[in-house]
Amino acid sequence: MAQRVIIPRLGQTMTEGTVAKWLAAQDQRVNAGDPVYELEYDKATAVVEAKKSGIFKRLAEEGAKAAVGETVGVILEEGEKLEDILSQKTFTVANSAKAASGSLYTQPEPEKKEAPKAAYTPPASFKCTGDCPRNKPANSTDTIVIGGGPGGYVAALRLALLGAKVTLVEKDTLGGTCLNRGCIPTKALLQSAEMYTACLQAAEFGVKAEQVSFDYSVVCTRRKKTVDALVGGVKGLLKARKVEVISGEAAFEGPHTINVKLSDGTEKKLTADNIIIASGSVPAKPPIPGLDGKNVITSDEALVLESIPESMVIIGGGVIGMELAMVFSSFNCTVTVVEALPEILPGIDGEIAKNYRRIAAKRMAIYSGAAVASVTDAGDAKCVLFNKEGNEQKIEAQYVLVATGRRPETAALQLGAAGIKAERGRITVDDKWRTNIAGVYCIGDANGKTMLAHAASAQGIDAADLIMGHTPDAKRHRVIPACIYTDPEIASVGRTEEQLKNEGMDYKASKFSFRANGRALTLGKAEGFVKILSDKVHNEVLGVHIMGPNATELIGECALAMRMECCLEELAETIHAHPTLGEAVMEAAEAGLFGAIHSL
Ligand SMILES: Cc1cc2nc3c(=O)[nH]c(=O)nc-3n(C[C@H](O)[C@H](O)[C@H](O)COP(=O)(O)OP(=O)(O)OC[C@H]3O[C@@H](n4cnc5c(N)ncnc54)[C@H](O)[C@@H]3O)c2cc1C
């Protein structure tokens, strides 16, 4: 079968390459391993070799630019004809390589048109601080931010730092989902759970902790205090930076006008040249009969339960479901997780998900590949009916927690009044978070791109910078770490093995177990490993996946390595302090080069 010669992906941020020089002549017989062409990409060059033997045909001219994965040549087997290959539906030559003239050679990409600029002229200086004295009509402000979560409040603070006049509208509590119903309350509860588990295991460390028990009301008080402290901090920062905070629900009346239903029942109109939508998301419930009944809750209610239920079925084994399963199972609740997909933690590296499931299954029952059909009442309890491999099964529990994902909260915004485009509630944005309406941006969960707090904040900073006349680096959004605060913790950055396989990438995986890491053993937390995925040509780091102690902190180093386009050598050669968990990252990199010192 004919073999395509493509533009291979040779780096994390590589999107296109140039055929700098053909090294194989047209119709030349090439052998596997023979040089075919010199590729220029991201200011580097590499030689692309033939993967099999045959007759080589060029499909692009020297100097042609094409996207990663596009076909620029083909190696034919004995008896194969180029015309036959090209006429096959499955054999597609890159669009850009099919020039308008009908030749197969690549043409330069048409120049992209910039989105229409907002009428607003931003201040020239990046460093301007304090009030920007502008002659604006009453109720007019430089920028309105809708929503005070980690996207909105960070955008407002950045704008204020750069000198803009900012009004932030929040209908509920500053801090949004993250501080009030998400990241922070879950981690406060998980910390209490970890402390309780540690006390139960104290004897292993030579510590006598007898009659260990917990008081869940104190756990809740601590959760609330932590949340209140952080919400207070956000309020203080906004006040100090002179951001006007309006308490109420915003809805568009036109592209640059919003109406706010104030908390006291009155209304207020606001106009601004720039508006950042940061309205976040809410729990989504699938259309399963019975999910509106009593004792069927979402993460919002689960986080404020005042006592630990005896039993709970969690529908959905994603990140939120598994973190809450960890909280409740640690406090002696009998937890059953029912996940529709073949494995829990979908989207996470498959090897990590499988290993974590083995560990978690010691604390809870897990059914995957199991679709819930209905939830009904069974006396005081709830009955969850699901189908696994064609068999109907039932589980009864005191509570049912629905953790099947979240949907953008955009319905109340009346997007139609401003002509803002959205698809299934997700506001459509470009890579700079601009909507189709000039001067209107959408960041965070509301655009549904990456539903994580730090992604929302980074998007908020970008939108603020853009409004103030600075072009953010869109590339940084290719490296976004993700963390799961289970026991052991899980953290990842970059692509998974499954993604790399789908992309046809030539990669290698190198691992180091925490069982061979001194610090992990002293902590009594030796379960897990660091896995680094790197490309075979340059050893560039393409993804890091960690399950183990403090994985959520270790991933920071890996994210930086990926942002700096580091190769295994840089991670392996960086001297890490001893004894630290970070040494496991260094040794996983060594394992991909010449072998890790502490592993056979
Ligand atoms: C249980 C749970 C745990 C999580 N844990 C993590 C984690 O560990 N790490 C992580 O990165 N992410 C985590 N997340 C996700 C994270 O919370 C969200 O990605 C993040 O909060 C999104 O930020 P945002 O600013 O886009 O929206 P939000 O935080 O949802 O804030 C939006 C704000 O806009 C307000 N609003 C909405 N509509 C209007 C309107 N019309 N007018 C005025 N105000 C409005 C809302 O009241 C809200 O305060 C978790 C989520 C949940 C549910």
XYZ file of C-alpha atoms and ligand atoms in Angstrom:
653
model
C 0.000 0.000 0.000
C 1.206 3.501 -0.809
C 2.860 5.320 2.116
C 2.124 8.996 2.657
C 4.981 11.379 3.343
C 3.535 13.916 5.754
C 4.492 16.930 7.826
C 5.124 15.140 11.148
C 4.485 16.811 14.512
C 7.918 17.269 16.052
C 7.053 19.500 18.957
C 4.220 20.297 21.340
C 3.479 23.672 19.820
C 4.215 22.752 16.204
C 1.192 23.286 13.952
C 2.801 23.536 10.504
C 6.061 23.010 8.684
C 7.791 23.866 5.426
C 9.269 21.487 2.894
C 12.615 23.327 2.905
C 14.460 20.997 0.520
C 13.613 17.765 -1.247
C 16.349 15.204 -0.590
C 14.727 12.483 -2.691
C 14.264 13.080 -6.422
C 10.943 12.677 -8.218
C 10.433 8.999 -9.171
C 13.516 7.963 -7.199
C 13.485 4.485 -5.614
C 13.884 5.017 -1.860
C 14.495 2.536 0.947
C 13.082 2.746 4.474
C 15.272 5.163 6.427
C 16.446 7.141 3.372
C 16.180 10.923 3.733
C 13.174 12.299 1.823
C 13.040 15.981 2.672
C 14.324 18.656 4.998
C 11.551 20.034 7.189
C 11.644 23.527 8.633
C 9.453 24.189 11.680
C 9.429 26.510 14.670
C 12.893 27.873 13.731
C 14.340 24.329 13.676
C 15.076 21.835 10.909
C 14.812 18.054 10.748
C 15.225 15.399 8.102
C 12.101 13.364 7.346
C 12.917 9.800 6.362
C 11.101 7.243 4.230
C 9.128 4.748 6.317
C 9.101 2.084 3.614
C 10.729 1.264 0.300
C 9.225 2.212 -3.038
C 9.051 4.855 -5.745
C 8.883 8.370 -4.356
C 6.527 11.025 -5.779
C 6.527 14.655 -4.703
C 3.152 16.309 -4.115
C 4.430 19.728 -3.029
C 7.023 22.196 -4.153
C 10.116 23.167 -2.224
C 9.154 26.004 0.110
C 5.555 24.763 0.473
C 4.044 25.257 3.898
C 1.527 22.732 5.204
C -0.168 21.845 8.470
C 0.987 18.974 10.655
C -0.351 15.689 9.295
C -0.799 16.974 5.739
C 0.534 14.862 2.874
C 3.394 16.329 0.863
C 4.562 13.205 -0.947
C 3.888 9.529 -1.422
C 5.930 6.338 -1.738
C 4.369 3.913 -4.202
C 4.691 0.168 -4.098
C 5.607 -1.835 -7.173
C 2.751 -1.612 -9.727
C 0.900 1.246 -7.972
C 0.011 4.319 -10.060
C -0.081 7.832 -8.635
C -3.380 8.688 -10.404
C -5.071 5.624 -8.857
C -3.851 6.524 -5.376
C -4.938 10.156 -5.659
C -8.393 9.175 -6.878
C -9.001 7.022 -3.775
C -11.465 8.722 -1.429
C -9.389 7.740 1.600
C -6.254 9.338 0.174
C -6.543 13.048 0.725
C -3.852 15.510 -0.092
C -3.928 18.599 2.081
C -6.358 21.253 0.827
C -3.594 23.790 0.925
C -1.531 21.480 -1.311
C -4.236 21.458 -3.985
C -3.587 24.820 -5.471
C -6.323 26.836 -7.120
C -4.553 26.369 -10.457
C -5.294 22.671 -10.235
C -1.706 21.674 -9.508
C -1.037 19.615 -6.420
C 1.481 22.031 -5.064
C 0.965 24.026 -1.891
C -0.045 27.662 -2.127
C 0.595 30.190 0.638
C -2.339 30.412 3.085
C -4.684 33.349 2.402
C -4.113 36.178 4.800
C -6.492 35.934 7.744
C -8.793 38.880 8.263
C -8.617 40.411 11.723
C -11.904 40.530 13.658
C -13.401 44.024 13.518
C -11.865 46.231 16.152
C -13.950 47.662 18.974
C -14.623 51.392 18.768
C -12.815 51.774 22.095
C -9.214 53.002 21.906
C -7.245 51.550 24.775
C -4.635 53.557 26.671
C -1.257 53.407 24.981
C 0.815 52.498 28.006
C 0.754 48.979 29.472
C 1.901 50.318 32.794
C -0.748 52.936 33.439
C -2.294 52.527 36.882
C -5.010 54.274 38.866
C -8.083 55.982 37.424
C -8.177 56.708 33.719
C -9.682 60.182 33.546
C -12.139 59.976 30.658
C -15.161 61.968 29.951
C -17.880 59.327 30.045
C -21.624 59.749 30.435
C -23.165 58.665 33.731
C -23.543 54.850 34.086
C -20.847 54.349 31.490
C -17.747 52.416 32.330
C -14.689 51.214 30.388
C -15.457 47.583 30.985
C -18.299 45.616 32.533
C -17.493 42.153 33.834
C -20.485 39.826 34.280
C -19.742 37.251 36.969
C -17.345 37.330 39.908
C -15.835 33.810 39.697
C -12.121 33.101 39.101
C -12.576 34.236 35.483
C -14.471 37.451 36.163
C -12.857 38.725 39.343
C -9.332 38.065 38.006
C -10.185 39.897 34.744
C -11.565 42.829 36.779
C -8.446 43.012 38.957
C -6.138 42.845 35.925
C -8.089 45.599 34.157
C -7.957 47.771 37.270
C -4.220 47.169 37.615
C -3.781 48.372 34.034
C -5.812 51.503 34.699
C -9.292 50.722 33.404
C -12.535 51.768 35.047
C -14.268 48.475 35.826
C -17.731 47.475 36.997
C -18.275 43.887 38.077
C -21.815 42.500 38.294
C -22.368 39.403 40.446
C -25.786 37.904 41.158
C -24.686 35.638 44.000
C -21.414 35.518 45.968
C -18.029 36.800 44.799
C -15.628 33.955 44.082
C -18.178 32.083 41.953
C -18.363 28.299 41.757
C -14.677 27.888 42.517
C -14.651 29.535 45.933
C -18.222 28.807 47.019
C -19.357 25.531 45.439
C -16.300 24.010 43.742
C -12.520 23.906 44.132
C -12.213 25.320 47.629
C -15.028 23.640 49.614
C -14.163 20.234 48.072
C -10.519 20.603 49.021
C -11.386 21.758 52.554
C -13.577 18.652 53.013
C -10.925 16.407 51.455
C -8.327 17.802 53.870
C -10.517 16.852 56.844
C -11.031 13.414 55.285
C -7.268 12.999 54.835
C -6.623 14.056 58.436
C -9.171 11.534 59.713
C -7.670 8.738 57.574
C -4.159 9.673 58.750
C -5.287 9.433 62.400
C -6.751 5.997 61.727
C -3.396 4.936 60.269
C -1.317 6.680 62.984
C -0.201 3.408 64.618
C 1.827 2.558 61.458
C 3.916 5.649 62.203
C 4.336 4.755 65.877
C 1.750 7.284 66.999
C -1.025 6.256 69.360
C -4.330 7.831 68.394
C -7.035 5.928 70.203
C -10.792 6.141 69.734
C -10.399 8.280 66.664
C -13.691 9.755 65.512
C -14.912 12.805 63.629
C -17.396 15.605 64.195
C -18.825 16.512 60.786
C -20.285 19.777 62.070
C -16.726 20.965 62.794
C -15.636 19.732 59.357
C -18.411 21.949 57.904
C -17.460 24.931 60.057
C -13.863 24.664 58.869
C -15.025 24.403 55.223
C -17.168 27.512 55.643
C -14.408 29.493 57.389
C -11.957 28.696 54.590
C -14.468 29.763 51.940
C -15.380 32.955 53.849
C -11.719 33.922 54.263
C -11.099 33.622 50.525
C -14.328 35.395 49.523
C -13.411 38.198 51.946
C -9.981 38.393 50.333
C -11.499 38.816 46.859
C -13.872 41.522 48.149
C -10.934 43.342 49.734
C -8.832 43.206 46.573
C -11.686 44.513 44.383
C -12.330 47.346 46.803
C -8.658 48.275 47.090
C -8.328 48.381 43.290
C -11.479 50.509 43.019
C -13.543 47.996 41.049
C -17.211 48.900 41.405
C -19.111 45.757 42.451
C -22.840 45.645 41.702
C -24.969 42.962 43.299
C -27.534 41.757 40.775
C -28.300 39.698 37.688
C -27.175 41.049 34.326
C -28.968 40.620 30.987
C -28.092 42.164 27.614
C -30.336 44.839 26.113
C -27.996 45.574 23.220
C -24.401 44.816 22.213
C -22.976 47.277 24.741
C -25.872 47.768 27.168
C -26.922 45.562 30.029
C -29.795 45.724 32.444
C -29.062 44.623 36.013
C -31.839 43.353 38.270
C -30.458 44.583 41.560
C -30.725 42.531 44.746
C -33.157 45.135 46.177
C -35.634 44.537 43.297
C -34.820 47.698 41.327
C -33.079 47.783 37.962
C -30.061 49.595 36.593
C -28.820 50.078 33.029
C -25.100 50.090 32.278
C -23.196 50.682 29.049
C -19.595 49.989 28.260
C -17.312 49.779 25.251
C -16.090 46.413 26.441
C -18.005 43.669 28.203
C -16.490 40.450 29.525
C -18.975 37.634 30.085
C -17.760 35.339 32.872
C -21.064 33.830 33.986
C -19.646 30.357 34.612
C -21.590 27.118 34.760
C -24.085 25.115 36.799
C -24.520 21.341 37.351
C -26.135 19.588 34.386
C -28.600 16.760 34.957
C -29.114 14.167 32.191
C -32.691 13.279 31.169
C -32.973 10.261 33.498
C -36.408 9.801 35.083
C -36.459 10.526 38.819
C -33.551 12.967 39.083
C -35.809 15.735 40.388
C -36.930 13.761 43.422
C -36.098 14.169 47.106
C -32.543 13.260 48.209
C -31.266 13.464 44.647
C -28.575 16.115 44.836
C -25.781 17.718 42.813
C -22.334 18.832 43.976
C -23.907 22.152 45.087
C -25.984 20.431 47.781
C -23.455 17.653 48.528
C -20.911 20.228 49.672
C -23.289 21.700 52.260
C -24.805 18.483 53.660
C -24.745 18.860 57.420
C -24.153 15.199 58.155
C -22.673 12.194 56.388
C -25.325 9.949 54.827
C -25.178 6.212 55.482
C -25.058 5.446 51.785
C -24.846 7.265 48.483
C -24.938 6.365 44.800
C -22.878 8.738 42.694
C -23.975 8.873 39.050
C -20.855 9.886 37.108
C -17.272 8.804 37.763
C -15.620 11.970 36.443
C -13.401 14.317 38.436
C -16.164 15.861 40.578
C -17.820 12.463 41.204
C -14.560 10.801 42.260
C -13.456 13.671 44.523
C -16.817 13.617 46.315
C -16.714 9.797 46.455
C -13.405 10.198 48.282
C -14.893 12.686 50.789
C -17.961 10.606 51.660
C -16.281 7.178 51.640
C -13.514 8.500 53.933
C -16.195 9.459 56.460
C -17.688 5.909 56.436
C -20.518 6.489 53.950
C -21.100 3.429 51.718
C -20.447 4.821 48.257
C -21.277 3.280 44.880
C -20.128 4.990 41.697
C -22.012 4.281 38.460
C -20.282 5.504 35.306
C -21.722 5.128 31.796
C -18.382 5.102 29.964
C -16.116 2.036 29.966
C -13.734 3.545 32.565
C -13.934 6.139 35.348
C -12.121 9.485 34.983
C -12.750 9.823 31.226
C -10.171 12.003 29.485
C -7.458 11.065 31.978
C -4.536 8.930 30.759
C -5.941 5.382 30.531
C -3.165 3.731 32.559
C -3.644 6.215 35.404
C -7.451 5.830 35.380
C -7.141 2.022 35.499
C -4.626 2.132 38.365
C -6.663 4.640 40.322
C -9.800 2.542 39.917
C -7.951 -0.467 41.429
C -7.029 1.639 44.479
C -10.419 3.371 44.832
C -12.284 0.064 44.557
C -10.935 -0.796 48.039
C -13.107 2.009 49.471
C -16.174 2.020 47.224
C -18.056 -0.034 44.657
C -17.472 1.096 41.077
C -19.574 0.091 38.077
C -18.384 1.397 34.724
C -20.000 0.826 31.335
C -23.230 1.094 33.317
C -26.034 3.340 32.090
C -28.521 4.533 34.716
C -32.109 4.022 33.517
C -34.075 5.559 36.396
C -34.088 6.670 40.009
C -37.141 5.824 42.093
C -38.214 5.902 45.727
C -37.849 2.734 47.777
C -39.391 3.621 51.112
C -37.075 6.193 52.689
C -34.281 5.246 50.319
C -33.644 5.830 46.631
C -33.358 3.011 44.128
C -30.993 3.425 41.185
C -31.696 1.118 38.271
C -28.887 0.667 35.758
C -27.966 -1.548 32.863
C -24.560 -3.211 32.736
C -23.669 -5.517 29.879
C -27.347 -6.130 29.125
C -28.238 -6.966 32.741
C -30.468 -4.727 34.836
C -29.105 -4.054 38.316
C -30.420 -2.055 41.280
C -28.743 -0.305 44.164
C -30.510 1.349 47.061
C -28.999 4.256 48.923
C -30.015 7.145 51.157
C -28.832 9.766 48.655
C -28.187 9.951 44.943
C -25.544 12.429 43.834
C -25.712 13.434 40.167
C -22.198 14.297 38.973
C -22.590 14.063 35.219
C -20.994 17.348 34.203
C -21.810 21.050 34.037
C -23.420 23.394 31.519
C -22.637 27.055 30.850
C -24.910 29.464 32.716
C -25.900 31.748 29.864
C -29.698 31.463 29.580
C -30.463 34.532 31.737
C -28.023 36.731 29.804
C -30.464 37.292 26.865
C -27.597 36.857 24.414
C -30.024 37.314 21.503
C -30.589 40.966 22.438
C -26.925 41.627 21.691
C -26.659 39.203 18.756
C -24.025 37.131 20.588
C -23.561 33.690 19.035
C -23.716 30.578 21.208
C -23.998 26.856 20.587
C -25.934 24.752 23.094
C -25.431 27.502 25.677
C -21.666 27.781 25.112
C -20.734 31.239 23.915
C -18.707 31.044 20.708
C -15.261 32.653 20.983
C -12.038 32.819 18.980
C -8.578 32.082 20.404
C -8.534 35.510 22.062
C -11.896 34.984 23.799
C -13.661 37.457 21.468
C -17.294 36.780 20.635
C -18.779 37.697 17.253
C -19.668 41.145 18.667
C -16.789 43.661 18.731
C -15.847 44.551 22.297
C -17.699 41.593 23.862
C -15.567 38.768 25.261
C -16.448 35.507 26.974
C -14.101 33.688 29.352
C -14.174 30.651 31.639
C -16.842 27.962 31.907
C -19.355 30.066 29.935
C -17.448 29.369 26.689
C -17.109 25.687 27.647
C -13.543 25.399 26.296
C -11.616 24.297 29.414
C -13.826 24.116 32.494
C -11.131 24.715 35.108
C -10.623 27.642 37.462
C -7.036 28.427 36.421
C -8.064 28.312 32.733
C -10.854 30.820 33.480
C -8.386 33.132 35.259
C -5.823 32.907 32.443
C -8.544 33.696 29.867
C -9.640 36.639 32.038
C -6.102 38.021 32.069
C -5.880 37.641 28.283
C -9.191 39.435 27.703
C -8.153 42.256 30.071
C -4.784 42.646 28.335
C -6.411 42.673 24.910
C -8.858 45.371 25.998
C -5.913 47.397 27.251
C -4.132 47.084 23.907
C -1.802 44.149 24.478
C -1.819 40.940 22.489
C -1.790 37.903 24.737
C 0.141 34.778 23.828
C -2.592 32.356 22.705
C -0.057 29.507 22.682
C 0.076 29.376 26.479
C -3.386 27.795 26.500
C -1.957 24.651 24.929
C -0.360 23.769 28.263
C -3.006 23.604 30.988
C -2.426 21.292 33.944
C -5.373 19.437 35.453
C -5.524 18.032 38.975
C -7.689 15.527 40.824
C -7.493 15.651 44.616
C -8.188 11.995 45.296
C -5.977 9.722 47.418
C -3.545 9.235 45.776
C -3.666 12.497 43.897
C -3.683 12.607 40.100
C -2.299 15.377 37.929
C -1.584 15.710 34.258
C -0.453 18.128 31.610
C -0.252 17.743 27.846
C -1.443 14.843 25.789
C -2.366 11.348 26.985
C -1.091 8.142 25.390
C -4.531 7.663 23.836
C -4.391 11.098 22.190
C -0.863 10.559 20.897
C -1.837 7.182 19.432
C -4.860 8.751 17.702
C -2.616 11.432 16.234
C -0.227 8.759 14.950
C 2.605 10.366 16.896
C 5.865 8.487 17.319
C 6.259 8.785 21.091
C 7.804 6.923 23.971
C 6.635 6.581 27.576
C 9.102 6.588 30.460
C 8.045 5.930 34.036
C 9.330 6.060 37.577
C 7.542 4.493 40.516
C 7.096 6.304 43.830
C 8.052 2.973 45.489
C 11.668 3.805 44.597
C 11.443 7.426 45.790
C 12.880 8.095 49.266
C 10.547 10.945 50.154
C 7.422 8.976 49.182
C 8.535 6.109 51.442
C 9.155 8.437 54.403
C 5.658 9.853 53.893
C 4.189 6.339 53.770
C 2.677 7.178 50.377
C 4.560 5.073 47.853
C 1.629 4.161 45.615
C 1.754 5.577 42.090
C 4.190 6.721 39.425
C 5.287 9.537 37.158
C 4.872 8.888 33.445
C 6.446 11.178 30.865
C 5.495 10.970 27.213
C 8.070 12.382 24.821
C 8.666 12.423 21.096
C 11.155 9.899 19.787
C 13.116 12.317 17.617
C 13.933 15.170 19.993
C 12.808 13.777 23.391
C 10.491 16.779 23.704
C 8.028 16.384 26.565
C 4.520 15.916 25.135
C 2.635 14.971 28.286
C 3.200 14.147 31.952
C 0.794 12.039 33.989
C 1.290 11.549 37.708
C -0.559 9.507 40.271
C 0.948 9.766 43.727
C 1.646 11.976 46.732
C 1.440 15.717 46.032
C 0.960 15.037 42.313
C -1.012 18.291 42.142
C 2.071 20.259 43.232
C 4.557 18.266 41.139
C 2.680 19.024 37.931
C 3.728 22.706 38.104
C 7.332 21.833 37.201
C 6.090 19.676 34.331
C 3.801 22.427 33.012
C 6.724 24.855 33.020
C 8.874 22.260 31.223
C 6.233 21.904 28.537
C 5.729 25.651 28.205
C 9.496 26.021 27.715
C 9.350 23.145 25.194
C 11.855 21.218 27.311
C 13.196 17.837 26.344
C 13.828 14.901 28.694
C 17.458 16.030 29.000
C 16.470 19.313 30.680
C 14.283 17.571 33.274
C 16.858 14.847 33.873
C 19.802 17.232 34.115
C 18.113 19.699 36.480
C 19.435 18.895 39.943
C 16.499 18.147 42.219
C 16.815 18.375 46.011
C 16.947 15.148 47.983
C 14.813 13.665 49.361
C 11.906 15.126 47.396
C 9.004 13.784 45.400
C 10.282 15.888 42.498
C 13.159 13.445 42.112
C 10.584 11.041 40.679
C 9.975 13.496 37.803
C 13.730 13.739 37.204
C 14.115 9.954 37.254
C 11.149 9.387 34.942
C 12.971 11.675 32.478
C 16.209 9.722 32.994
C 14.286 6.527 32.307
C 13.412 7.866 28.866
C 17.061 8.568 28.040
C 19.562 6.066 29.387
C 17.767 4.557 32.368
C 16.862 5.877 35.817
C 19.532 5.525 38.519
C 17.140 4.064 41.101
C 15.222 1.676 38.897
C 16.209 -1.571 37.167
C -17.348 20.430 42.950
C -16.422 21.154 42.019
C -15.058 21.088 42.217
C -14.190 21.750 41.367
N -12.850 21.663 41.593
C -11.996 22.290 40.769
C -10.604 22.248 41.004
O -10.134 21.623 41.951
N -9.798 22.916 40.164
C -10.278 23.615 39.088
O -9.502 24.203 38.349
N -11.598 23.696 38.854
C -12.466 23.049 39.663
N -13.807 23.160 39.447
C -14.273 23.949 38.284
C -14.220 25.444 38.616
O -14.952 25.695 39.768
C -14.756 26.247 37.444
O -14.062 25.868 36.268
C -14.552 27.736 37.659
O -15.209 28.163 38.822
C -15.069 28.531 36.459
O -14.880 29.875 36.701
P -15.781 30.997 35.995
O -15.285 32.307 36.508
O -15.822 30.770 34.561
O -17.262 30.710 36.524
P -17.887 30.553 37.969
O -16.864 30.240 38.981
O -19.007 29.608 37.796
O -18.433 32.007 38.292
C -19.472 32.571 37.541
C -20.147 33.633 38.378
O -21.020 34.369 37.533
C -22.217 34.659 38.255
N -23.292 34.886 37.274
C -23.829 33.989 36.406
N -24.758 34.597 35.619
C -24.812 35.895 35.999
C -25.576 37.009 35.576
N -26.461 36.905 34.581
N -25.374 38.188 36.203
C -24.469 38.299 37.220
N -23.730 37.282 37.667
C -23.882 36.093 37.053
C -22.437 33.397 39.100
O -23.243 33.678 40.216
C -21.006 33.056 39.494
O -20.645 33.638 40.720
C -14.706 22.520 40.293
C -16.089 22.625 40.102
C -16.934 21.955 40.955
C -18.409 22.076 40.738
